[in-house]
Coordinates of N, CA and C in Angstrom, one line a residue:
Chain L
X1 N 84.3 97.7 74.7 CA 83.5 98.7 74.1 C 82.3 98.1 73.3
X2 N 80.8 98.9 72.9 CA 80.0 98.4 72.6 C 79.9 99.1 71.0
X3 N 79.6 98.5 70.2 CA 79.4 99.3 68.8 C 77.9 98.0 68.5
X4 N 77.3 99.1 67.7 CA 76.0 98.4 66.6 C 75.9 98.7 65.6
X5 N 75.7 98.0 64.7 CA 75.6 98.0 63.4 C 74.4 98.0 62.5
X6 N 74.1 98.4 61.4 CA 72.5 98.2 61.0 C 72.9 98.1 59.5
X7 N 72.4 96.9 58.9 CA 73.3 96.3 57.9 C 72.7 97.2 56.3
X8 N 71.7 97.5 56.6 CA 70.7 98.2 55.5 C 70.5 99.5 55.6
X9 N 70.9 100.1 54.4 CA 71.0 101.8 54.5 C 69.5 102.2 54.1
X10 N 68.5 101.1 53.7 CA 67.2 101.3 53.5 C 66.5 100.0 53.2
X11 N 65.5 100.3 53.6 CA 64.3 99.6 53.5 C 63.1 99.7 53.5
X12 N 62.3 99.0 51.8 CA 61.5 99.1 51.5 C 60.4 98.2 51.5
X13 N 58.7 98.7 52.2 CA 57.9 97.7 52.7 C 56.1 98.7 52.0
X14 N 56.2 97.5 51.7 CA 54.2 97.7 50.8 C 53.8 98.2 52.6
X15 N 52.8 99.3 52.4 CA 52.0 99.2 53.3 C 50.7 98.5 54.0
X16 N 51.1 98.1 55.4 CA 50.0 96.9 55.7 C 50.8 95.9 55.7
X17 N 52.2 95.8 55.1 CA 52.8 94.4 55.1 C 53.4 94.3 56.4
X18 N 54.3 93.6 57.3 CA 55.0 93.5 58.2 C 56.6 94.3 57.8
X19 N 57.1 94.8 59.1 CA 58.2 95.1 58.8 C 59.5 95.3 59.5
X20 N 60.7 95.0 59.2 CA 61.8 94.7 59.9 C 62.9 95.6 59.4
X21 N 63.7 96.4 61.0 CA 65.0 97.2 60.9 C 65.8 96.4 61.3
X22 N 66.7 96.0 61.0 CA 67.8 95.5 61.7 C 69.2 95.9 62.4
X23 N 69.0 95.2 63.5 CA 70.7 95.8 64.2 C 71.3 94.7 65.0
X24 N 72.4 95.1 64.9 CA 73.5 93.2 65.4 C 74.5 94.7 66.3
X25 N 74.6 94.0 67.4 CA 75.2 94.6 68.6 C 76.6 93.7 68.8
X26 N 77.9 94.1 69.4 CA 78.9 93.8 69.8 C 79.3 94.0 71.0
X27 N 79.5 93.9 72.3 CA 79.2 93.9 73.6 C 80.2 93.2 74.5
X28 N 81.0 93.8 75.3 CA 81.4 92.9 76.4 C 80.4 93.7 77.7
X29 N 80.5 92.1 78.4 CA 79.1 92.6 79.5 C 77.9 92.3 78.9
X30 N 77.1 93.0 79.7 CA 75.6 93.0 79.2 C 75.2 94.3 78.6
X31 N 74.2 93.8 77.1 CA 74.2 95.0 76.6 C 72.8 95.5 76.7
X32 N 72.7 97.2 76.4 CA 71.9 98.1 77.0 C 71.6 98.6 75.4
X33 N 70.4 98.7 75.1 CA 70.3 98.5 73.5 C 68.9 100.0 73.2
X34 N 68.6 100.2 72.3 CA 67.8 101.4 72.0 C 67.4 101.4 70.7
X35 N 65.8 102.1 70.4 CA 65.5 102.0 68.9 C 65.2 103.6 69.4
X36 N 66.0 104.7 68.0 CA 64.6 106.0 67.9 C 64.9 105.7 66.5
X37 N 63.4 107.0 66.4 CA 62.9 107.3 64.8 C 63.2 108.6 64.7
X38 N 63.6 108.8 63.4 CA 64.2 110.5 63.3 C 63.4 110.7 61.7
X39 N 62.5 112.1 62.2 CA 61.6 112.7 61.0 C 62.4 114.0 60.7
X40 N 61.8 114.1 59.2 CA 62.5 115.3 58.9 C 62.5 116.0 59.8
X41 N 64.1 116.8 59.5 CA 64.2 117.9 60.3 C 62.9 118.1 61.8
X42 N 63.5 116.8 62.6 CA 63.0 117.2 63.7 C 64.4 115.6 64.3
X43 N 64.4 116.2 65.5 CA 65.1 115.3 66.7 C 64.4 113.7 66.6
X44 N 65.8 113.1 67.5 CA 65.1 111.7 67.5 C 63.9 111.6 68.8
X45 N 63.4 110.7 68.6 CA 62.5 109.9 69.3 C 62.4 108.6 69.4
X46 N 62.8 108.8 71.4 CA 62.4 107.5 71.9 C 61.2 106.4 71.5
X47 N 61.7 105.2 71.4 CA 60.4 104.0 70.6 C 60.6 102.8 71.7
X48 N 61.9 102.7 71.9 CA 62.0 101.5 72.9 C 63.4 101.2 73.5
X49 N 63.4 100.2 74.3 CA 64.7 100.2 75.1 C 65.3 98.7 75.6
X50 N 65.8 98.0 75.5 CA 66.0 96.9 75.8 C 67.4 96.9 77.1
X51 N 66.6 96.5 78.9 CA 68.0 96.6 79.8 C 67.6 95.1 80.3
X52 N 66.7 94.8 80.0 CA 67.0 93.2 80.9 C 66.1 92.2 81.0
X53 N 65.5 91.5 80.8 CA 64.3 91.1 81.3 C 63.8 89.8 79.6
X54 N 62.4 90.2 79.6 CA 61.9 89.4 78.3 C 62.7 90.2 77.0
X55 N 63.1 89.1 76.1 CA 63.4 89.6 74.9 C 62.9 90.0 73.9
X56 N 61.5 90.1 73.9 CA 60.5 91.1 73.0 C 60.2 92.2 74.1
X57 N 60.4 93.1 73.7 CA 60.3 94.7 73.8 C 59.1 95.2 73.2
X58 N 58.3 96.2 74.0 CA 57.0 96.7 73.0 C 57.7 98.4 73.4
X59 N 57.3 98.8 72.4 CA 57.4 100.0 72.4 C 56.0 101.1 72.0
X60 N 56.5 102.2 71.4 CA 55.2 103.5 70.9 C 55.2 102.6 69.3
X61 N 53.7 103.7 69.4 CA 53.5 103.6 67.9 C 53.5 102.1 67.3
X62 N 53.2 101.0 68.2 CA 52.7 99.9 68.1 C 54.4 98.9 67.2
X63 N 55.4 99.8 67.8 CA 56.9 99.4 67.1 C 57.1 97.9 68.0
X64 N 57.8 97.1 68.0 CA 58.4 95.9 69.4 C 59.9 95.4 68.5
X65 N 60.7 95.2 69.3 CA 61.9 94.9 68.9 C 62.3 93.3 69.8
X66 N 62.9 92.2 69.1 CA 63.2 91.0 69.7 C 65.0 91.0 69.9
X67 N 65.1 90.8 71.2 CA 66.4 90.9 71.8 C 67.0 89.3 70.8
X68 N 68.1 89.2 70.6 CA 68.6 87.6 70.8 C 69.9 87.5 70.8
X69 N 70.2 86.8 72.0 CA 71.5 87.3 72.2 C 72.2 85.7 71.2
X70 N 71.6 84.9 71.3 CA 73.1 84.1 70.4 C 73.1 84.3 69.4
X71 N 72.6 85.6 68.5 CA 72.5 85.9 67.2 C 73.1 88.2 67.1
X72 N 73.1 88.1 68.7 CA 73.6 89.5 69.1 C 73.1 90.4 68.1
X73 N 71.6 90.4 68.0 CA 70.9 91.1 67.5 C 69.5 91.8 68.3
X74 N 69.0 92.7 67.5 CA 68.3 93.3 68.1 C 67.1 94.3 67.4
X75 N 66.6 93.1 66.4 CA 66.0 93.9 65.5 C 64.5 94.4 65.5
X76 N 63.9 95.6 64.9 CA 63.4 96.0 65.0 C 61.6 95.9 64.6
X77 N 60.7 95.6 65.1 CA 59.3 95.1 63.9 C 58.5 95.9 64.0
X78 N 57.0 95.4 63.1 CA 56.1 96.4 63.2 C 55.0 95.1 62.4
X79 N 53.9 94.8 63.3 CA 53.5 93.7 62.1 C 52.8 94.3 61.1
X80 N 52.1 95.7 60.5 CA 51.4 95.9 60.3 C 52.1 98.0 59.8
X81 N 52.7 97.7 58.3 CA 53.2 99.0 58.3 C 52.4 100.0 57.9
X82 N 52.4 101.5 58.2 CA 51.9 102.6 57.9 C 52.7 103.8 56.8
X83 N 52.1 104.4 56.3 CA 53.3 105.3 55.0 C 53.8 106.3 56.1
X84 N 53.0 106.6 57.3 CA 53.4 107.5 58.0 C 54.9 107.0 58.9
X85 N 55.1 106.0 58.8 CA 56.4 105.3 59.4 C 57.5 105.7 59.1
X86 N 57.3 106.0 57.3 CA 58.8 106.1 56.7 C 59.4 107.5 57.7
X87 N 60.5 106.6 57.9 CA 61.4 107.7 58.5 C 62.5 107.5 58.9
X88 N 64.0 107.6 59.7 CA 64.9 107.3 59.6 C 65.3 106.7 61.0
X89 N 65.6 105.5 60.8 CA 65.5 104.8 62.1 C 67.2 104.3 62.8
X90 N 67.2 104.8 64.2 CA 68.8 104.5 64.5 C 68.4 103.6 65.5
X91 N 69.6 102.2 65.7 CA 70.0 101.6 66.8 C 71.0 102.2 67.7
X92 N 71.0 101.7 68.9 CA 71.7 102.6 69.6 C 72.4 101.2 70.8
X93 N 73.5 101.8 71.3 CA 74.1 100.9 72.5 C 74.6 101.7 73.3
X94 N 75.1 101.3 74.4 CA 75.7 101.8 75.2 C 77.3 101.6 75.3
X95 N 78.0 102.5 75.0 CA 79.4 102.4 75.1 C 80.2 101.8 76.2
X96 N 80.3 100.6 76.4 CA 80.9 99.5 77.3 C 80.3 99.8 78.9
X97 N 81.4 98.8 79.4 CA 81.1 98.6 80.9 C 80.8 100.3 81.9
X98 N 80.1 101.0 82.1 CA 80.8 101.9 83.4 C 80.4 103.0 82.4
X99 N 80.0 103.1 80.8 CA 79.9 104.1 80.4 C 78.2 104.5 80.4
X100 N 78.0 106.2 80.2 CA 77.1 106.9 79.8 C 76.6 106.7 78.2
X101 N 78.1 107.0 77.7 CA 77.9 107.2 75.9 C 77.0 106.6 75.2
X102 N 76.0 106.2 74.6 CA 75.3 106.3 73.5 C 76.2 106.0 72.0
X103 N 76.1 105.0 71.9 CA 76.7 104.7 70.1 C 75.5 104.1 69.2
X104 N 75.0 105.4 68.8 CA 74.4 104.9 67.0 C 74.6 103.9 66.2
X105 N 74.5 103.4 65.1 CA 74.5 103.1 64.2 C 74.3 103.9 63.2
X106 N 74.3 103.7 62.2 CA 74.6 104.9 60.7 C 73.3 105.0 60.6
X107 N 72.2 104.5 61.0 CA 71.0 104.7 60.3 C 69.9 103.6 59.4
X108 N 69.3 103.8 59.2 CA 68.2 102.7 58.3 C 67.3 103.5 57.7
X109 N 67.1 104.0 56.3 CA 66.2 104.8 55.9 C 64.6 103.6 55.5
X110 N 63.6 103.9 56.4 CA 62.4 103.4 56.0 C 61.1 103.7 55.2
X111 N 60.8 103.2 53.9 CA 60.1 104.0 53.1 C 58.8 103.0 52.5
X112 N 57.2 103.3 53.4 CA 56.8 102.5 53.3 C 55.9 102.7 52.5
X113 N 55.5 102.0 51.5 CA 55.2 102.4 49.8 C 53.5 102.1 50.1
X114 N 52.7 103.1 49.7 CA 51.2 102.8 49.7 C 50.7 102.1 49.0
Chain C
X1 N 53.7 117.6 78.6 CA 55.0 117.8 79.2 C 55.8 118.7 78.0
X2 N 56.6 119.7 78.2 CA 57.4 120.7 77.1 C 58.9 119.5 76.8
X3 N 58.9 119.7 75.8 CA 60.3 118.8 75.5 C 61.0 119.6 75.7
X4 N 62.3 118.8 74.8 CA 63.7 119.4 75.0 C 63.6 120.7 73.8
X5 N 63.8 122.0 74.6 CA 64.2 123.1 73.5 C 65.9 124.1 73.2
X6 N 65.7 123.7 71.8 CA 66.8 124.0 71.1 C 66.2 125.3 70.3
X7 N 67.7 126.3 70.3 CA 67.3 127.4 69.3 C 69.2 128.3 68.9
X8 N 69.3 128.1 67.8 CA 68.5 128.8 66.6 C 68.0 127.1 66.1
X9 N 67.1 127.0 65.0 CA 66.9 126.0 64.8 C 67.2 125.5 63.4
X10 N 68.2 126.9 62.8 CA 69.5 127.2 61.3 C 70.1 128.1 61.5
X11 N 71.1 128.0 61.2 CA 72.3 128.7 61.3 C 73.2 128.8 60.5
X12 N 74.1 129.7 59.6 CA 74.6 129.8 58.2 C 75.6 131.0 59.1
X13 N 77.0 130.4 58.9 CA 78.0 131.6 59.4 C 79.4 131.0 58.1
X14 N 80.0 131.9 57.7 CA 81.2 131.8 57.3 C 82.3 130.9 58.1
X15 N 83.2 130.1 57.8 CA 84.5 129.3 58.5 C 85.4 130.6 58.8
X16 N 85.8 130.1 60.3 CA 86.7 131.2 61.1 C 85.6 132.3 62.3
X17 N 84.3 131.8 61.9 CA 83.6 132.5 62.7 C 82.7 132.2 63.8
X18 N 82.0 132.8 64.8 CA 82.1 131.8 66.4 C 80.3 132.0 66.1
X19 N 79.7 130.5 66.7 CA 78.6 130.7 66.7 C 78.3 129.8 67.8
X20 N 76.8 130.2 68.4 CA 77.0 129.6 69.6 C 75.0 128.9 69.9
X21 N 74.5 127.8 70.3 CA 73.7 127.2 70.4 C 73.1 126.8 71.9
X22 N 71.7 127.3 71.9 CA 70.9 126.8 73.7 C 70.2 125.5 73.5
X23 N 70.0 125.3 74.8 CA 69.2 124.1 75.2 C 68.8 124.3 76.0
X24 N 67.5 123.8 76.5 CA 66.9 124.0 77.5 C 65.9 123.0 77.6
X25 N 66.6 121.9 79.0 CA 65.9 120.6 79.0 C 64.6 120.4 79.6
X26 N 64.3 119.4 79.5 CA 62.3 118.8 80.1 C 63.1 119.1 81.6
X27 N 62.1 119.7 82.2 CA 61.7 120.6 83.4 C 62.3 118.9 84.3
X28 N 63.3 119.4 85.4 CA 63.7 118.3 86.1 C 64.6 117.4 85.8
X29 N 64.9 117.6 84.5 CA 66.4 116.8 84.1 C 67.2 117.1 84.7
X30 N 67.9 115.6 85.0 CA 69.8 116.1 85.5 C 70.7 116.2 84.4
X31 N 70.8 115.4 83.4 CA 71.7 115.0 82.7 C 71.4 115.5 81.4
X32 N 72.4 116.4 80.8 CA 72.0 117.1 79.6 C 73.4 116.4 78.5
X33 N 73.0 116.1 77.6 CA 74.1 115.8 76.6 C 74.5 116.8 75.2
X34 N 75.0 117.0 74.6 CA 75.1 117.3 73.3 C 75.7 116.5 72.4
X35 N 74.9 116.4 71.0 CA 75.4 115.1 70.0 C 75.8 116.2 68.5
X36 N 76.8 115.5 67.9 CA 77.0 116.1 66.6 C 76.5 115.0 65.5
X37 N 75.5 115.4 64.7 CA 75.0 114.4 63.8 C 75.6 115.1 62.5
X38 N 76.4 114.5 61.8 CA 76.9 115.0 60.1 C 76.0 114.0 59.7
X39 N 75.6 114.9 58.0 CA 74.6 114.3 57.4 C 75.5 112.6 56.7
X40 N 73.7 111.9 57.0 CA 74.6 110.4 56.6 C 75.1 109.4 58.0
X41 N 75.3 109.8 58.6 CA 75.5 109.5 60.4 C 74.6 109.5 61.2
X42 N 74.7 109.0 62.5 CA 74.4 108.7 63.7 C 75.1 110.0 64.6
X43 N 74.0 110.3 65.6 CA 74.4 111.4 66.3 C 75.6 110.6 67.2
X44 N 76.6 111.5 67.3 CA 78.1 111.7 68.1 C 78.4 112.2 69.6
X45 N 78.3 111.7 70.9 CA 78.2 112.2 71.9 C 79.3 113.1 71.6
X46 N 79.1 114.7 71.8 CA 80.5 115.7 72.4 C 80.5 115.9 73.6
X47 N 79.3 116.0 74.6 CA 79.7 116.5 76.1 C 78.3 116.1 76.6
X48 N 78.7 115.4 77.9 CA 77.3 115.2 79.2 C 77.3 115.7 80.4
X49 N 76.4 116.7 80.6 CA 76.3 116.8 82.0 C 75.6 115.7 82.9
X50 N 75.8 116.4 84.3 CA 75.2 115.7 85.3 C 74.6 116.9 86.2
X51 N 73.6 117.4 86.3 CA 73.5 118.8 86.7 C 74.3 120.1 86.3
X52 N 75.2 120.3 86.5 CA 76.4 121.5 86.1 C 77.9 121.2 86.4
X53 N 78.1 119.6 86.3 CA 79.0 119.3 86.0 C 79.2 118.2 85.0
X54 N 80.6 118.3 84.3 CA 80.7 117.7 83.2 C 81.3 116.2 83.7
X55 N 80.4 115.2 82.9 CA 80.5 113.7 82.8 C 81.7 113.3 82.0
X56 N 81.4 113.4 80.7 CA 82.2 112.8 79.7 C 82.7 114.0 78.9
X57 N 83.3 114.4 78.3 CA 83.8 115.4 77.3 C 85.1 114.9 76.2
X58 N 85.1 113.5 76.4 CA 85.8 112.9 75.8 C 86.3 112.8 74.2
X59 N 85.1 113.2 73.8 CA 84.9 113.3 72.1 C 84.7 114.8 71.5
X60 N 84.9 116.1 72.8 CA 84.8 117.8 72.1 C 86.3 117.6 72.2
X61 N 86.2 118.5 70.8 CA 87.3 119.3 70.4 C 87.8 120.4 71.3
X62 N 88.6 120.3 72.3 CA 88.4 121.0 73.4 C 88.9 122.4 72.7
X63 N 90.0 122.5 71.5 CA 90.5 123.8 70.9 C 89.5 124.7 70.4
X64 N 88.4 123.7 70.1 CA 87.1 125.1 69.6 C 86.0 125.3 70.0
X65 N 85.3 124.1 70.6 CA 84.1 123.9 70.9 C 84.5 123.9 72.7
X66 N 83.2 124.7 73.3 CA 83.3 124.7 74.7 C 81.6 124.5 74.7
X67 N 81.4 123.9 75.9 CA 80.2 124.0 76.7 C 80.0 124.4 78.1
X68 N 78.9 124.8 78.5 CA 78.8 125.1 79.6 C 76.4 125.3 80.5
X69 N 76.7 124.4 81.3 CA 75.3 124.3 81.9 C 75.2 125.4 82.7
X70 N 74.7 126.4 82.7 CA 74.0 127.3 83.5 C 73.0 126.6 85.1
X71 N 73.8 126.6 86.0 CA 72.9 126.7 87.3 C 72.4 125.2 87.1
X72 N 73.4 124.1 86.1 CA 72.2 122.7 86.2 C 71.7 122.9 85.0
X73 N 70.8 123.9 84.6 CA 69.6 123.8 83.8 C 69.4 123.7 82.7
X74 N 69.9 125.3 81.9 CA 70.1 125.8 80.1 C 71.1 125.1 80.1
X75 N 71.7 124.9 78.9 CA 73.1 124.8 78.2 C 73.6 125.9 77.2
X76 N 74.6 125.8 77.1 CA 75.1 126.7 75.6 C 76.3 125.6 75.4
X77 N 76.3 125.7 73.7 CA 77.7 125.0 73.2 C 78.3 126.1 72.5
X78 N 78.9 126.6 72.5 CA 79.9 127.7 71.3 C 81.2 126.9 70.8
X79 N 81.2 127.3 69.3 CA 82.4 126.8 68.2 C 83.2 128.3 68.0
X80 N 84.2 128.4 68.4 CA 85.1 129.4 68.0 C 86.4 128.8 67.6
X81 N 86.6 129.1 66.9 CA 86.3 129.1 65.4 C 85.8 128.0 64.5
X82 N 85.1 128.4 63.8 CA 84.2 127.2 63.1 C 84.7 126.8 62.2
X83 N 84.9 125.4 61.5 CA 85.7 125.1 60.4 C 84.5 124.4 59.8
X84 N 85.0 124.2 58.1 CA 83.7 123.5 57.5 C 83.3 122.6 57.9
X85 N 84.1 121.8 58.5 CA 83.8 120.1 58.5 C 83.1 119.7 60.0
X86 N 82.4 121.5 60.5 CA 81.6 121.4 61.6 C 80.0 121.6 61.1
X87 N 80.0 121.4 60.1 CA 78.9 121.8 59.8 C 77.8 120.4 59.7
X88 N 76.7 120.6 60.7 CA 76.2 119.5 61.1 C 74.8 119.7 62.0
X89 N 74.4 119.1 62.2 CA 73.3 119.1 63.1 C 73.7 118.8 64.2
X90 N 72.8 119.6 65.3 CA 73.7 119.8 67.1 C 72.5 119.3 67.3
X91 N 72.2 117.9 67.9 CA 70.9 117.8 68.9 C 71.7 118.1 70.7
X92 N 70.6 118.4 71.1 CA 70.9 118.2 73.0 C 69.7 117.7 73.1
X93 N 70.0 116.6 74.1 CA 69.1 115.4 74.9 C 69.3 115.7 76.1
X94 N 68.4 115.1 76.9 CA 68.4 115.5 78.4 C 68.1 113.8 79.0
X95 N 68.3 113.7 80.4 CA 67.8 112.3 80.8 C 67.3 113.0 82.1
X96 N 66.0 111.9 83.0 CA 65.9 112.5 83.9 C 67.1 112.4 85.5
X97 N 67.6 111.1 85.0 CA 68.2 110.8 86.7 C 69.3 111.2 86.5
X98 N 70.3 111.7 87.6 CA 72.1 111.6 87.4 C 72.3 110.5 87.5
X99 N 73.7 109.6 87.1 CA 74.2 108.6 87.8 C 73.1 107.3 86.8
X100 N 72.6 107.4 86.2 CA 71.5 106.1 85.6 C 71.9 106.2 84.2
X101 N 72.9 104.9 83.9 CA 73.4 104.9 83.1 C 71.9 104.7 81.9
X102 N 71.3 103.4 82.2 CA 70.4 103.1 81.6 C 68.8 103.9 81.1
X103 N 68.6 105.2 81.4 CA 68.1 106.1 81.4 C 67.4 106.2 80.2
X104 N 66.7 106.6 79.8 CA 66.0 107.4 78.4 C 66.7 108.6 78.0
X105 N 66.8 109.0 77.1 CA 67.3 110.1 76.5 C 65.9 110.6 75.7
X106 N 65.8 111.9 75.6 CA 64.8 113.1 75.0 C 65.5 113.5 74.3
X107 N 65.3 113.5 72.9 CA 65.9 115.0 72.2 C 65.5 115.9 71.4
X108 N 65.7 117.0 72.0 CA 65.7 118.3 70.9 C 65.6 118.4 69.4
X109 N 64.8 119.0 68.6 CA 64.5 119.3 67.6 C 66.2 119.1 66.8
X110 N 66.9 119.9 67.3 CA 68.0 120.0 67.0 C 68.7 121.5 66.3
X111 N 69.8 122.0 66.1 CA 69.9 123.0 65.2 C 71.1 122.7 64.0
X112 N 70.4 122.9 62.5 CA 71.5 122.3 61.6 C 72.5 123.9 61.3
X113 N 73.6 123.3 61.7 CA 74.8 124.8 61.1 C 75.3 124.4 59.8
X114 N 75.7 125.5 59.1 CA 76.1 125.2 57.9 C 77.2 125.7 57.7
X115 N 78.3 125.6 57.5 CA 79.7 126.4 57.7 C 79.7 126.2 56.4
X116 N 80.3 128.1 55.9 CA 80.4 128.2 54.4 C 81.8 128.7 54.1

């Protein structure tokens, strides 16, 4: 089975600074990895997706996430933050070999200070 | 492109009582899901289609919660009987392919219930 984790219930970044989510993945097989953003009271949204290939990932909204697997992470950047960013950011995997399911992580609240 | 639409988009019912939530996916979807997010959490897969049949339903409460895809297309999820500790946010996502594990997921605004 696959589970991810995101070690920080928040994080706070001066605007214009660089900025980093974090998520550490557990995986047998190859893992199938995902960033959305969740605004108030509205659904998530797709940002990026990691199935195979280079391990920098570019995504929307100028987001890119770096795969590494001997560190079985998969964290999330932005070199250049916006206030309009802050918002609630999940990791995601894919529930083992042969599965559909989708496993979150608890969340990362991002609050990027003007 | 119309996203994923969800409605009611709040809902407030008393515990012991049935309440019931639509979806209606991005035009062409096969694969519709529903997730339970309690506040503080990560959304929770409860059921996936694959057109108008059920993939996974591994994690609904099959004694109260039922779903059902209309023709492939809409969804509905109904809770009969509602207990407090259902009270949560329902997103439904949709993907476009069947069968593509790796897929994108879309989702819905969501609807938050509040069991009182």
């Amino acid at each position: 089975a696959q589970s991810v984790a995101q070690p920080e219930d928040q994080v706070n970044v001066a605007e214009g600074n660089p900025l980093t989510v974090k998520c550490t993945y557990s995986v047998s097989g190859n893992p199938y990895l995902f960033w959305y953003v969740q605004y108030p009271n509205r659904g998530l949204q797709f940002l990026l997706k990691y199935i195979t290939g280079d391990n920098l990932v570019k995504g929307s909204y100028g987001f890119e996430a770096e795969f590494n697997k001997s560190q079985t992470s998969f964290h999330l950047k932005k070199p250049s933050a916006l206030v309009s960013d802050s918002a609630l950011y999940f990791c995601a995997g894919l529930s083992g070999a042969g599965s559909y399911q989708l496993t979150f992580g608890k969340g990362t609240k991002l609050s990027v200070i003007p | 492109e119309a996203g994923v639409a969800q409605s009611p988009r709040y809902k407030i019912i008393e515990k012991r009582q049935s309440v019931a939530f639509w979806c209606n996916p991005i035009s062409g979807h096969a694969t519709l899901y529903w997730y339970q997010q309690i506040l503080g959490q990560g959304p929770k897969l409860l059921i996936q289609f694959q057109n108008n049949g059920v993939v996974d339903d591994s994690q609904l409460p099959k004694d109260r919660f039922s779903a059902e895809r209309l023709k492939g297309v809409d969804s509905t999820l109904k809770i009969q009987p509602a207990k407090l500790e259902d009270s949560a946010v329902y997103l439904c996502a949709s993907s476009l392919l069947a069968g593509a594990r790796t897929d994108t997921q879309y989702f819905g605004p969501g609807t938050r219930l509040t069991v009182l």
